[in-house]
Short mmCIF file of N, CA and C in Angstrom, two decimals:
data_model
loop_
_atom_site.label_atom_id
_atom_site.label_comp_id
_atom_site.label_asym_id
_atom_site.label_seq_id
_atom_site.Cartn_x
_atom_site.Cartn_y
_atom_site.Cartn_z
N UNK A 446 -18.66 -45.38 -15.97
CA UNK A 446 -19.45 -44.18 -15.78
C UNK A 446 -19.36 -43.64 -14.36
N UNK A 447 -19.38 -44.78 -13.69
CA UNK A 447 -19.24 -43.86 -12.10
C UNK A 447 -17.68 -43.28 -11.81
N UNK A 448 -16.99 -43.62 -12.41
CA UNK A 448 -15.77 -42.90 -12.59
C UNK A 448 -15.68 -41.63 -12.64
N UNK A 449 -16.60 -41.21 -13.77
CA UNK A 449 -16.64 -39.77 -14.60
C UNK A 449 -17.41 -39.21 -13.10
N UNK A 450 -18.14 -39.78 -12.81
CA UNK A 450 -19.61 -38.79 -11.47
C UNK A 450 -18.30 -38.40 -10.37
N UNK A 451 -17.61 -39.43 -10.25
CA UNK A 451 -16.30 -39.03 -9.07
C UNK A 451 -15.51 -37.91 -9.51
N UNK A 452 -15.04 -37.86 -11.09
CA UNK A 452 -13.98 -36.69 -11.05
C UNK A 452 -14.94 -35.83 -10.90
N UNK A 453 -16.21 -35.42 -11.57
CA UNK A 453 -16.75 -33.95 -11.39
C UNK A 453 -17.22 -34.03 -10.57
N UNK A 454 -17.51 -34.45 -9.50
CA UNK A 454 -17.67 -34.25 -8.29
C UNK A 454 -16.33 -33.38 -7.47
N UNK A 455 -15.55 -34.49 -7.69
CA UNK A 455 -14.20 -34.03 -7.47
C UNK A 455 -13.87 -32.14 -7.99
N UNK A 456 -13.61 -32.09 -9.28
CA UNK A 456 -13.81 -31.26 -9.91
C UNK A 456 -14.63 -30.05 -9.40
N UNK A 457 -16.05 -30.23 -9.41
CA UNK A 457 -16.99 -29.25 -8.75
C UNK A 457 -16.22 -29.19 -7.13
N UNK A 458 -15.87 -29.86 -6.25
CA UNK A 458 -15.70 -29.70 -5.13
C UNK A 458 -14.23 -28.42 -4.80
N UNK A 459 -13.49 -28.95 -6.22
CA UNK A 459 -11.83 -27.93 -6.15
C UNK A 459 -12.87 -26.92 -6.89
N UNK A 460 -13.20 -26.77 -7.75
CA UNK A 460 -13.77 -24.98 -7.90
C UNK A 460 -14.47 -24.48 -6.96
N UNK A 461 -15.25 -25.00 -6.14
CA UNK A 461 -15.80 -24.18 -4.92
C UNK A 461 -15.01 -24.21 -3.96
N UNK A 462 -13.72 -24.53 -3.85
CA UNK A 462 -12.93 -24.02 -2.68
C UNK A 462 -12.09 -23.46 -3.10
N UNK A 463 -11.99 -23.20 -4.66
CA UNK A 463 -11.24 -21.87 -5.58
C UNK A 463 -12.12 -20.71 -5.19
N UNK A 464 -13.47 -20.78 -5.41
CA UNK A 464 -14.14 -19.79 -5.07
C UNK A 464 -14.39 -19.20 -4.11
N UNK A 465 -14.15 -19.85 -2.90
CA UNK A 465 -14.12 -19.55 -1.88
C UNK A 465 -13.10 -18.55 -1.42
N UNK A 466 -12.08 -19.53 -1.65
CA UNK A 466 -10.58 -18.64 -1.38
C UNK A 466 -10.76 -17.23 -1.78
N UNK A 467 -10.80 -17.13 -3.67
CA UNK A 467 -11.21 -15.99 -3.80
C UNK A 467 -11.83 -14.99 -3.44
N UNK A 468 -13.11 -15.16 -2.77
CA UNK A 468 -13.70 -14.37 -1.91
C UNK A 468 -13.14 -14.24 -1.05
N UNK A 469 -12.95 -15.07 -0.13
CA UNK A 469 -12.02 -14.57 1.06
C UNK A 469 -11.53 -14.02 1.21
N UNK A 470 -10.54 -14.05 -0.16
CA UNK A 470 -9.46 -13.28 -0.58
C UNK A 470 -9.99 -11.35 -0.99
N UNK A 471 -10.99 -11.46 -1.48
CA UNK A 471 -11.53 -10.35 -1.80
C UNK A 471 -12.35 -9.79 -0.77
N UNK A 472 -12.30 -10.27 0.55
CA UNK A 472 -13.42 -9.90 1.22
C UNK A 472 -12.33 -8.80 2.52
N UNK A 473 -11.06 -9.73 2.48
CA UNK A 473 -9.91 -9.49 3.19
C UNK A 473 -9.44 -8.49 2.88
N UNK A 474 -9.35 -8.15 1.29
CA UNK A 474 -8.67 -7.17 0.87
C UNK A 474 -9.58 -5.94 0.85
N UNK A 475 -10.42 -6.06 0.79
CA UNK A 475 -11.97 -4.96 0.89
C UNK A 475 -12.07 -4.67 2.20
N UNK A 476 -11.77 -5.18 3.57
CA UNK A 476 -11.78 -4.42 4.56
C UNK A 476 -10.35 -4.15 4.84
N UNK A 477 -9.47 -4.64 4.66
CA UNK A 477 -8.31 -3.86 4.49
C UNK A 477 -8.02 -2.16 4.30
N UNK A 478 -8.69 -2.10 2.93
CA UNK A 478 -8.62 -1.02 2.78
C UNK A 478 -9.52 -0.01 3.29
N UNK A 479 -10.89 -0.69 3.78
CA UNK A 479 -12.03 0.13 4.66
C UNK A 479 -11.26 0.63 5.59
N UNK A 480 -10.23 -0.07 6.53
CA UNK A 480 -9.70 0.10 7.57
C UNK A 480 -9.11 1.03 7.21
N UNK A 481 -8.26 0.86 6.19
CA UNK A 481 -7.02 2.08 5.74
C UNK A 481 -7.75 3.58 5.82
N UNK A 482 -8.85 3.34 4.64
CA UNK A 482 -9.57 5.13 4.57
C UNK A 482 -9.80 5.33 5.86
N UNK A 483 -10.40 4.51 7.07
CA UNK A 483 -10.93 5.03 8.10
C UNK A 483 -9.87 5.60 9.17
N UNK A 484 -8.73 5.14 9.38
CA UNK A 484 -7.38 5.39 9.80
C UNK A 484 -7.46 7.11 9.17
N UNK A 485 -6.83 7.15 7.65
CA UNK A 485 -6.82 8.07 6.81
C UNK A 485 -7.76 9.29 7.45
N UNK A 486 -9.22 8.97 7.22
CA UNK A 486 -10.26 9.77 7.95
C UNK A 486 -9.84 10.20 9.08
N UNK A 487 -9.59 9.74 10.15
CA UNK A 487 -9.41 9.72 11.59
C UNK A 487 -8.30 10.69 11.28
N UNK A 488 -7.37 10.53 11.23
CA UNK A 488 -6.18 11.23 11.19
C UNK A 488 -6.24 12.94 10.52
N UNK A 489 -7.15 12.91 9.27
CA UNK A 489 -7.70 13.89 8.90
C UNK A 489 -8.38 15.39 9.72
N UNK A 490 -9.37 13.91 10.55
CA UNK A 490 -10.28 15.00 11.08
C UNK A 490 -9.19 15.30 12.33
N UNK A 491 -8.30 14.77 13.02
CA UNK A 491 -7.63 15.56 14.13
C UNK A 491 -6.89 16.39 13.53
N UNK A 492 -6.27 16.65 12.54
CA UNK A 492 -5.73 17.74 12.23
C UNK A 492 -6.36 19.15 11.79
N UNK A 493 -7.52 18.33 11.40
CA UNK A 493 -8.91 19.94 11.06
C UNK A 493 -9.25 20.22 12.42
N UNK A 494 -9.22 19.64 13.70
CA UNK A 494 -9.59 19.88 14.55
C UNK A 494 -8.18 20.39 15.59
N UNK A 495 -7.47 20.83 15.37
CA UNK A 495 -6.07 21.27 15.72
C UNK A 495 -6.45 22.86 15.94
#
């Protein structure tokens, strides 16, 4: 039985650093593109302002 408590432990420990990643991953890619529109923006408004 204490076998089984080790893998899901184990187990629970690799899905929360799946989950993690993922976010990370999604958190990276979400200001990524904040950055992009704001670039985009920027660039916008100097040409309305030309």
């Amino acid at each position: 039985m204490s076998g089984d408590n080790g893998n899901s432990m184990e187990n629970k420990s690799t899905q929360e650093l799946e989950f993690q990643s993922f976010v990370r991953q999604q958190l990276e890619l979400l200001f990524a593109q904040q950055t992009e529109m704001r670039t985009e923006m920027h660039e916008r408004f100097l040409q309305l302002s030309r």
